CSV table of N, CA and C in Angstrom, one decimal:
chain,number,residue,atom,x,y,z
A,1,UNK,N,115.4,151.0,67.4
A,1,UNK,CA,116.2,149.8,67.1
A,1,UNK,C,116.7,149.2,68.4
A,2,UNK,N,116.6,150.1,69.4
A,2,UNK,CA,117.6,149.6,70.7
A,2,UNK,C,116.7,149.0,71.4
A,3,UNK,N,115.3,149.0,71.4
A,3,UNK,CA,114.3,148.4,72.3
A,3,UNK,C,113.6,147.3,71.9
A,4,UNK,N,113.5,146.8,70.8
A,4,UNK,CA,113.8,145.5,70.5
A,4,UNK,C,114.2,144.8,70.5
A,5,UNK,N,116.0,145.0,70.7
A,5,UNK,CA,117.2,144.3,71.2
A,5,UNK,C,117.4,144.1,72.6
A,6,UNK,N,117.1,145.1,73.0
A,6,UNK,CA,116.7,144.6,74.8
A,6,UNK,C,115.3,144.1,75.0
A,7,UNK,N,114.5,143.7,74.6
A,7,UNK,CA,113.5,143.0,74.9
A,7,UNK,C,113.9,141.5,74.4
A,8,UNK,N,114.3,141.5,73.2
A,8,UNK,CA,115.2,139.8,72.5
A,8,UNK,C,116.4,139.4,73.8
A,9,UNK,N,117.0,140.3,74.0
A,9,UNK,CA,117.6,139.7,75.5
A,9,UNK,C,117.4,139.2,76.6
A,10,UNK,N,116.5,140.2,76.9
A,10,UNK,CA,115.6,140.0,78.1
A,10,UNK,C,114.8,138.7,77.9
A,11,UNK,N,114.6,138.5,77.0
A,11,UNK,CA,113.4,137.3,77.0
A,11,UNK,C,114.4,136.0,76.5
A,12,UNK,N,115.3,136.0,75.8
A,12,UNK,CA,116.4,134.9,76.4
A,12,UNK,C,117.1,134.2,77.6
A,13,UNK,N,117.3,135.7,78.6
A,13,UNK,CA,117.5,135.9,79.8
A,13,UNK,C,116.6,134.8,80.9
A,14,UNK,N,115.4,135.2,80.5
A,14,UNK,CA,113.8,134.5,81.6
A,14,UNK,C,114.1,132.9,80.9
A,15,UNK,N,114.2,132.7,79.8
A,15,UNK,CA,113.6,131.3,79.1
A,15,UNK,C,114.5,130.6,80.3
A,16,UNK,N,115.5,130.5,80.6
A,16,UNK,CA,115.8,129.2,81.4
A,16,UNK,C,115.2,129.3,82.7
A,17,UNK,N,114.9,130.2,83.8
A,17,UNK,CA,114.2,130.3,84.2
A,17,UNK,C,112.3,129.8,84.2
A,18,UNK,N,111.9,130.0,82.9
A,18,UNK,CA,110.7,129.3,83.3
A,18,UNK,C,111.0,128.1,82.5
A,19,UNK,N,111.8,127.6,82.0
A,19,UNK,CA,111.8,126.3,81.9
A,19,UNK,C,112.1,125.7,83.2
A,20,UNK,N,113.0,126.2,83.9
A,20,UNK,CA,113.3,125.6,85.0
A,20,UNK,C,112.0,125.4,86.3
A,21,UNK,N,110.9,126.4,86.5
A,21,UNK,CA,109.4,126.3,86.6
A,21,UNK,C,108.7,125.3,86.4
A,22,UNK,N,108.8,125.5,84.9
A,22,UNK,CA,107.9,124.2,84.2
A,22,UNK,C,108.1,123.1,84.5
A,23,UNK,N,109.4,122.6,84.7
A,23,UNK,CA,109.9,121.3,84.9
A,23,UNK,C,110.0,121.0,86.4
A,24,UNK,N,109.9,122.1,87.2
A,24,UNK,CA,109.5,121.7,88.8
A,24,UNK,C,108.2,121.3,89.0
A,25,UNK,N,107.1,122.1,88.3
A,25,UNK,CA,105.5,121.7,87.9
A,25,UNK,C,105.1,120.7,87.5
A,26,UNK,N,105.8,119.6,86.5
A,26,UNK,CA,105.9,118.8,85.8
A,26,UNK,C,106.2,117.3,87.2
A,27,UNK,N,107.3,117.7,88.2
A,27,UNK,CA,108.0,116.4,88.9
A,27,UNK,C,106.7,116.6,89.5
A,28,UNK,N,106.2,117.8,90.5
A,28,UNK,CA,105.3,118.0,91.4
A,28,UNK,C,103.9,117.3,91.1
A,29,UNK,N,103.7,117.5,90.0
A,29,UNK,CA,102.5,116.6,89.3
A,29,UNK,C,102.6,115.4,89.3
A,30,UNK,N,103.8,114.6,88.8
A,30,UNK,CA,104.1,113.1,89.1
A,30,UNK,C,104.5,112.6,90.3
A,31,UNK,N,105.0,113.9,91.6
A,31,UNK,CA,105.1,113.0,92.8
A,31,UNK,C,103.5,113.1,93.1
A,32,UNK,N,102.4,114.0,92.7
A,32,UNK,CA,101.4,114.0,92.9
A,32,UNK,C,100.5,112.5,92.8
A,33,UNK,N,100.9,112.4,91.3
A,33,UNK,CA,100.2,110.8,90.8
A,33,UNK,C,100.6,109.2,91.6
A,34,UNK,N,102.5,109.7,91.6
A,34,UNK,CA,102.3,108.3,92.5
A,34,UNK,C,102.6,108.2,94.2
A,35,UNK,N,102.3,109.6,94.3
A,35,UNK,CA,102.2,109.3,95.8
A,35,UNK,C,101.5,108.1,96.5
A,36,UNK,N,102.4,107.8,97.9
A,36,UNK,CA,101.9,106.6,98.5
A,36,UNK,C,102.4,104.8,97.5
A,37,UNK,N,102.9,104.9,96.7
A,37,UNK,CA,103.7,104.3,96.0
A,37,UNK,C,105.2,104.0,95.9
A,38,UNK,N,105.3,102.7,95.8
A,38,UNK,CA,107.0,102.1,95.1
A,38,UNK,C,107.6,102.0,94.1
A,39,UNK,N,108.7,102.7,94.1
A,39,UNK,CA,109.6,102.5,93.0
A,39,UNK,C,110.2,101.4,92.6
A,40,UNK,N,109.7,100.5,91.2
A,40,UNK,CA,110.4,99.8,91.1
A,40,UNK,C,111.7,99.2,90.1
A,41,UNK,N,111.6,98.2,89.2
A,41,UNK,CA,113.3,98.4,88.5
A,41,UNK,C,112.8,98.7,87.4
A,42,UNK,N,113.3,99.7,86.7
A,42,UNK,CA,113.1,100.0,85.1
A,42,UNK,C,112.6,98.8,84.0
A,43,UNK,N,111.6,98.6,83.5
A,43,UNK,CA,111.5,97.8,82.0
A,43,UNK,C,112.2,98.3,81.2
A,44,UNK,N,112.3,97.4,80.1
A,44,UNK,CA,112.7,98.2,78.6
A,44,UNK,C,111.3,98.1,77.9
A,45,UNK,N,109.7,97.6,78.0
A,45,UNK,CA,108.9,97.1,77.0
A,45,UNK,C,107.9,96.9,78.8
A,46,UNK,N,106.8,97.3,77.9
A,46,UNK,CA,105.2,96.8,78.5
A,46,UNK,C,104.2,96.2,77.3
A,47,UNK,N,103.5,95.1,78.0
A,47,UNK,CA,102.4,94.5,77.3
A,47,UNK,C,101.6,95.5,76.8
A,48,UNK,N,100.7,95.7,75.5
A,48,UNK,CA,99.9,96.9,75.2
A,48,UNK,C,98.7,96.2,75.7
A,49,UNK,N,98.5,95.1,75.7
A,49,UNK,CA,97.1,94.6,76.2
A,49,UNK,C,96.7,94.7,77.8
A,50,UNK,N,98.8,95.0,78.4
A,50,UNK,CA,97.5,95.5,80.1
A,50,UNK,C,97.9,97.2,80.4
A,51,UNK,N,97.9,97.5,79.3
A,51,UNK,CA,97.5,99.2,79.7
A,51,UNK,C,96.3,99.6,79.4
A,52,UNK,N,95.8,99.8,80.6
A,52,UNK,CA,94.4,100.8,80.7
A,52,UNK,C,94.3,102.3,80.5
A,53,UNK,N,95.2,103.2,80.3
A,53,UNK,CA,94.8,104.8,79.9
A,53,UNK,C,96.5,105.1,80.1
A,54,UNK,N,96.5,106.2,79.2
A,54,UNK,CA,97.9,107.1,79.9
A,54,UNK,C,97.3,108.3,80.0
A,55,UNK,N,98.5,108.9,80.5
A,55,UNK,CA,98.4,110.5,80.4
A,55,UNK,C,99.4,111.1,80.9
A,56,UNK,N,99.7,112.5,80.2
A,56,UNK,CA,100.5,113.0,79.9
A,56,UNK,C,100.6,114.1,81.3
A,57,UNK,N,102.0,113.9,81.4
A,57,UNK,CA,102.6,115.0,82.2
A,57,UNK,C,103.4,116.0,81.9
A,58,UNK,N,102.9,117.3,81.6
A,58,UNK,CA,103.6,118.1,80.9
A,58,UNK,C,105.1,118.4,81.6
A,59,UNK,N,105.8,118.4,79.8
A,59,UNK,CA,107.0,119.0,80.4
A,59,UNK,C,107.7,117.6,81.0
A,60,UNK,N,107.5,116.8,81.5
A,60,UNK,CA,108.1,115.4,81.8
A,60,UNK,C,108.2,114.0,81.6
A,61,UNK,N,107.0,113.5,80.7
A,61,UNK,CA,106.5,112.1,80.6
A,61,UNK,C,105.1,111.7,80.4
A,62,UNK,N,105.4,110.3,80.2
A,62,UNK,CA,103.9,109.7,79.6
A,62,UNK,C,103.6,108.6,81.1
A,63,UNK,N,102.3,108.2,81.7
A,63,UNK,CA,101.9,107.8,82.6
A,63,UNK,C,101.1,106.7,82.3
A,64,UNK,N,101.4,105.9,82.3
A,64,UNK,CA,100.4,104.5,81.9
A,64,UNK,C,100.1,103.7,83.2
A,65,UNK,N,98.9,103.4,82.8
A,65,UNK,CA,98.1,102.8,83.9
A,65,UNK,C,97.8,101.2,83.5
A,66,UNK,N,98.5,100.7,84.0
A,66,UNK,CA,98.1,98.9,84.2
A,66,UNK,C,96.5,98.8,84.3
A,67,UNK,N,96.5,97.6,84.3
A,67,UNK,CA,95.4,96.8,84.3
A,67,UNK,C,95.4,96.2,86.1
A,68,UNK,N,96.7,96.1,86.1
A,68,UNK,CA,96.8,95.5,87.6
A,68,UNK,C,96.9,96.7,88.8
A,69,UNK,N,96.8,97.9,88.3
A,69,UNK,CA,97.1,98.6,89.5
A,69,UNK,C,98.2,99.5,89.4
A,70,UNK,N,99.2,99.5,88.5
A,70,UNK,CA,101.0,100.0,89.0
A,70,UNK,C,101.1,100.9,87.7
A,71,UNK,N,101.3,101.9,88.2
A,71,UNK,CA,101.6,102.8,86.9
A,71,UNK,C,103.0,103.0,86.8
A,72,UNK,N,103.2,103.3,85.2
A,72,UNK,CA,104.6,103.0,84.7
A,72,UNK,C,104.3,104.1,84.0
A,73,UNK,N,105.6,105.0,84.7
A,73,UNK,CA,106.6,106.0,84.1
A,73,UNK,C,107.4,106.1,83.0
A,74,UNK,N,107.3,106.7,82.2
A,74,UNK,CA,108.5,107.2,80.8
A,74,UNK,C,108.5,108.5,80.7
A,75,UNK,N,110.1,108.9,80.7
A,75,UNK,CA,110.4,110.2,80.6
A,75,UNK,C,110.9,110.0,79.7
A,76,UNK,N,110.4,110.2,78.2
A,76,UNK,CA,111.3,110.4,76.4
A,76,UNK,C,111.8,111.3,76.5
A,77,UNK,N,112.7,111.0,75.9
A,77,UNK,CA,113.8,112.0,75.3
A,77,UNK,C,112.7,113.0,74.3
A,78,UNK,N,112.8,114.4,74.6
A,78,UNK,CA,112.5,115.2,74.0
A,78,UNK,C,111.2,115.5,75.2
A,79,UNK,N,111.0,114.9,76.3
A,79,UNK,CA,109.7,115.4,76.9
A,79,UNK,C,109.4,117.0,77.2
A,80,UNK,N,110.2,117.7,77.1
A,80,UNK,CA,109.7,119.1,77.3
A,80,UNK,C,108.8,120.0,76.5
A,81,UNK,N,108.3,119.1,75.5
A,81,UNK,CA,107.4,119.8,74.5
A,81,UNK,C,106.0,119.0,74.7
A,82,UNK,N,106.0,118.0,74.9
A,82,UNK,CA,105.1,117.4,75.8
A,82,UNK,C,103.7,119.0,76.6
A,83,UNK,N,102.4,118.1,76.3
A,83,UNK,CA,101.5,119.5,76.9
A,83,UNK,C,100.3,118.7,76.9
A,84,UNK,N,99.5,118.9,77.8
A,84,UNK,CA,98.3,117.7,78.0
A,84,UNK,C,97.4,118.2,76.7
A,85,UNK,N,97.6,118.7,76.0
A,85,UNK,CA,96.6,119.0,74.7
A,85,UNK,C,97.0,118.1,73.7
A,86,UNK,N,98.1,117.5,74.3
A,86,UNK,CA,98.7,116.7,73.2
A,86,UNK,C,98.1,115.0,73.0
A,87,UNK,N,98.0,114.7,71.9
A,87,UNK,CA,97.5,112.9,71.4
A,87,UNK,C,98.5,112.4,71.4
A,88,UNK,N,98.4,111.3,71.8
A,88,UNK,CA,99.6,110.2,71.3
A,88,UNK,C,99.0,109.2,70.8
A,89,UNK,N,99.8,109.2,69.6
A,89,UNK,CA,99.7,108.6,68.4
A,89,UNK,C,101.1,107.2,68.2
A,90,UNK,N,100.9,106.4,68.6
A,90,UNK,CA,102.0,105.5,68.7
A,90,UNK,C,101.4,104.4,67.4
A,91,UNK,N,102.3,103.7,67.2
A,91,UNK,CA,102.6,102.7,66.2
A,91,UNK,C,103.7,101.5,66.6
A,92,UNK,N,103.1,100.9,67.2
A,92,UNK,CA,104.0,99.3,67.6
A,92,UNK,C,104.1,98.5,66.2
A,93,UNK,N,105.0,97.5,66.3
A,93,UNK,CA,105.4,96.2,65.4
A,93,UNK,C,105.2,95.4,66.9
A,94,UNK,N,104.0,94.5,66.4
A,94,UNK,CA,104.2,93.3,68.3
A,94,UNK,C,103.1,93.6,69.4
A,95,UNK,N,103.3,93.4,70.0
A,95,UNK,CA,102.6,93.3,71.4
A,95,UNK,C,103.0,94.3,72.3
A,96,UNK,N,104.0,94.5,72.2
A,96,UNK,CA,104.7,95.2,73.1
A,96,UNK,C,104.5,96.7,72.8
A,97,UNK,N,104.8,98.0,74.0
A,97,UNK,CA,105.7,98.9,73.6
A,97,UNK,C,106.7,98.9,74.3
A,98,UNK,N,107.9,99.4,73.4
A,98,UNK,CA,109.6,99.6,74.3
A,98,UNK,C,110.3,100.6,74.1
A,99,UNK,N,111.2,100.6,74.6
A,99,UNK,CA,111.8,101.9,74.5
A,99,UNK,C,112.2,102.3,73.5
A,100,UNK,N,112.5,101.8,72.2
A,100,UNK,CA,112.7,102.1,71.2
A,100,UNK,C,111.8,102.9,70.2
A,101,UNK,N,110.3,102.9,70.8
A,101,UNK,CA,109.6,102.8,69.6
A,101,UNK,C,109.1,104.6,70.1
A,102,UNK,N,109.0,104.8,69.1
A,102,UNK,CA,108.4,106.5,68.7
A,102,UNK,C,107.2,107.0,69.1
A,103,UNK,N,106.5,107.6,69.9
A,103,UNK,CA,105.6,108.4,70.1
A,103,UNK,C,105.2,110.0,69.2
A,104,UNK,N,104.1,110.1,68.3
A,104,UNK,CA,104.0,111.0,67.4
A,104,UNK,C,102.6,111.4,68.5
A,105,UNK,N,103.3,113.1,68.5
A,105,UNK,CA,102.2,114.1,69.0
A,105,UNK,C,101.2,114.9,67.7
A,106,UNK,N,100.0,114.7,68.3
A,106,UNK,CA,98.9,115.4,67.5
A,106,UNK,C,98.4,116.4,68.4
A,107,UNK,N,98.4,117.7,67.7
A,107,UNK,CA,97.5,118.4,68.5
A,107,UNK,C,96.0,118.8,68.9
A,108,UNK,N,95.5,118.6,70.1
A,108,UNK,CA,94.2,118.2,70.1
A,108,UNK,C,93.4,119.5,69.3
A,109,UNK,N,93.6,120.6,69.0
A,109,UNK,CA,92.7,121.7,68.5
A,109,UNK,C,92.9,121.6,67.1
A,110,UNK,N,93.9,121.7,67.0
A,110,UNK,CA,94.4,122.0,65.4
A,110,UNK,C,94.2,120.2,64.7
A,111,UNK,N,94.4,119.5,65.0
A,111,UNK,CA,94.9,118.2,64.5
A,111,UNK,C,95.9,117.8,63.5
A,112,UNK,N,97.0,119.3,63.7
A,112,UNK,CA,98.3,118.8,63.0
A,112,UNK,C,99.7,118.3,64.3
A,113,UNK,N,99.9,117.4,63.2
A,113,UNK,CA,101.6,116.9,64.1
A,113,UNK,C,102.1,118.6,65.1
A,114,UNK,N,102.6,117.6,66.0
A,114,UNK,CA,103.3,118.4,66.8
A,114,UNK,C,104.3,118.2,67.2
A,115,UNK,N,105.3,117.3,67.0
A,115,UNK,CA,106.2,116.5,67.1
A,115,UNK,C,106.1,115.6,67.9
A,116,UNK,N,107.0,114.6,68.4
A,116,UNK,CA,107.2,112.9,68.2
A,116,UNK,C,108.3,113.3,69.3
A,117,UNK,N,108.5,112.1,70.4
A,117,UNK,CA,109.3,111.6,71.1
A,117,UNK,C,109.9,110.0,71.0
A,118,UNK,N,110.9,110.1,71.5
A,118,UNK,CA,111.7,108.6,71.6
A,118,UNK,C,111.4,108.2,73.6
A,119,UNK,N,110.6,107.3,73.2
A,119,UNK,CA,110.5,106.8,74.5
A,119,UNK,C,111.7,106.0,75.3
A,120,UNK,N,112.0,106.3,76.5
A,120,UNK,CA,112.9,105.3,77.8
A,120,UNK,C,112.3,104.3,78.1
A,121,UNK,N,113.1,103.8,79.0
A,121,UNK,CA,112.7,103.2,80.4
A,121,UNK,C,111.4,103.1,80.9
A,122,UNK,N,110.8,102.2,81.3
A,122,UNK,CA,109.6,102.1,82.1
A,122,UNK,C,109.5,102.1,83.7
A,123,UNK,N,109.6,102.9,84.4
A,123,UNK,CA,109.6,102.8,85.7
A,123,UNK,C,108.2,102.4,86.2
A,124,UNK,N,108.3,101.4,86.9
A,124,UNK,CA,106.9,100.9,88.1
A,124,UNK,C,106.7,101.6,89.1
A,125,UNK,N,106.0,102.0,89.4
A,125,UNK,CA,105.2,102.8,90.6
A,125,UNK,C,104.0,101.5,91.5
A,126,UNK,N,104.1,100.8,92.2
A,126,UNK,CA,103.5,100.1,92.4
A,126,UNK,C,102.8,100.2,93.7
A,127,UNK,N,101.2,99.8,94.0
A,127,UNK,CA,100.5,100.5,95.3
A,127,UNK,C,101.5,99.8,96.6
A,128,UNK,N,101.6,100.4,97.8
A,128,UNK,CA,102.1,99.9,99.2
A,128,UNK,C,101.6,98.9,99.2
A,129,UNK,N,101.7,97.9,99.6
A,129,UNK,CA,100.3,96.6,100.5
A,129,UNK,C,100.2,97.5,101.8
A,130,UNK,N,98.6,96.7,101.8
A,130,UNK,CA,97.7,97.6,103.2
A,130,UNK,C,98.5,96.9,104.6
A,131,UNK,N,98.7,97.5,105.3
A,131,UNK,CA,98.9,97.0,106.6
A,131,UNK,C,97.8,96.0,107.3
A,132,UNK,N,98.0,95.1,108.0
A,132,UNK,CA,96.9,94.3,108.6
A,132,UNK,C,96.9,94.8,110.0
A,133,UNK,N,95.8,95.0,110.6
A,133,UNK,CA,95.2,95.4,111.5
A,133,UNK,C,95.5,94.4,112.7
């Protein structure tokens, strides 16, 4: 009975530690993506007609790729369940997506729900201009 109870400890013990892992893995990936890029002022809403692809950064956020070049960051509330196996399944009213609106995860193996986040802020990531020669 006693070695069960110390292994349930023990492994409550680690969880914030590799959460705390995960979520370093997660920034390092996204300074990865918009390296060489500007930060710019938060949206509340993007056009759905100039996003070209997202993708998911585990453990941190969704990555959407313009049409023009500038990828826009959202870190939802609840991103730590977030895992690139995951579908996003969104459902707009409009043109738009905004912060308000719900992202439902599907799992790519299984194809059951996996739970849903409430999306933020849109941060722009936008390329440098090239220097002239």
């Amino acid at each position: 009975m006693r070695l069960p109870i110390l292994m349930l400890a023990s492994a409550l013990l680690a969880t914030p530690a590799v959460a705390q892992d995960r979520a370093a893995a997660g920034e390092a990936a996204l300074a990865r993506i918009v390296d060489g890029r500007t930060v710019g002022k938060p949206v509340n809403c993007i056009n759905l007609r100039d996003i070209r692809s997202s993708e998911i950064v585990p453990d941190l956020g969704i990555v959407y790729r313009m049409n023009n070049g500038t990828l826009m960051v959202n870190r939802p509330e609840g991103a730590p369940i977030l895992d690139r196996d995951d579908i996003l399944v969104t459902r707009t009213i409009g043109t738009q997506l905004c912060r308000i609106d719900i992202v439902n995860l599907v799992d790519r193996a299984s194809q059951m729900a996996s739970g849903s986040l409430a999306l933020n802020d849109f941060v722009p990531y936008s390329r440098l201009p090239r220097k002239a020669n």
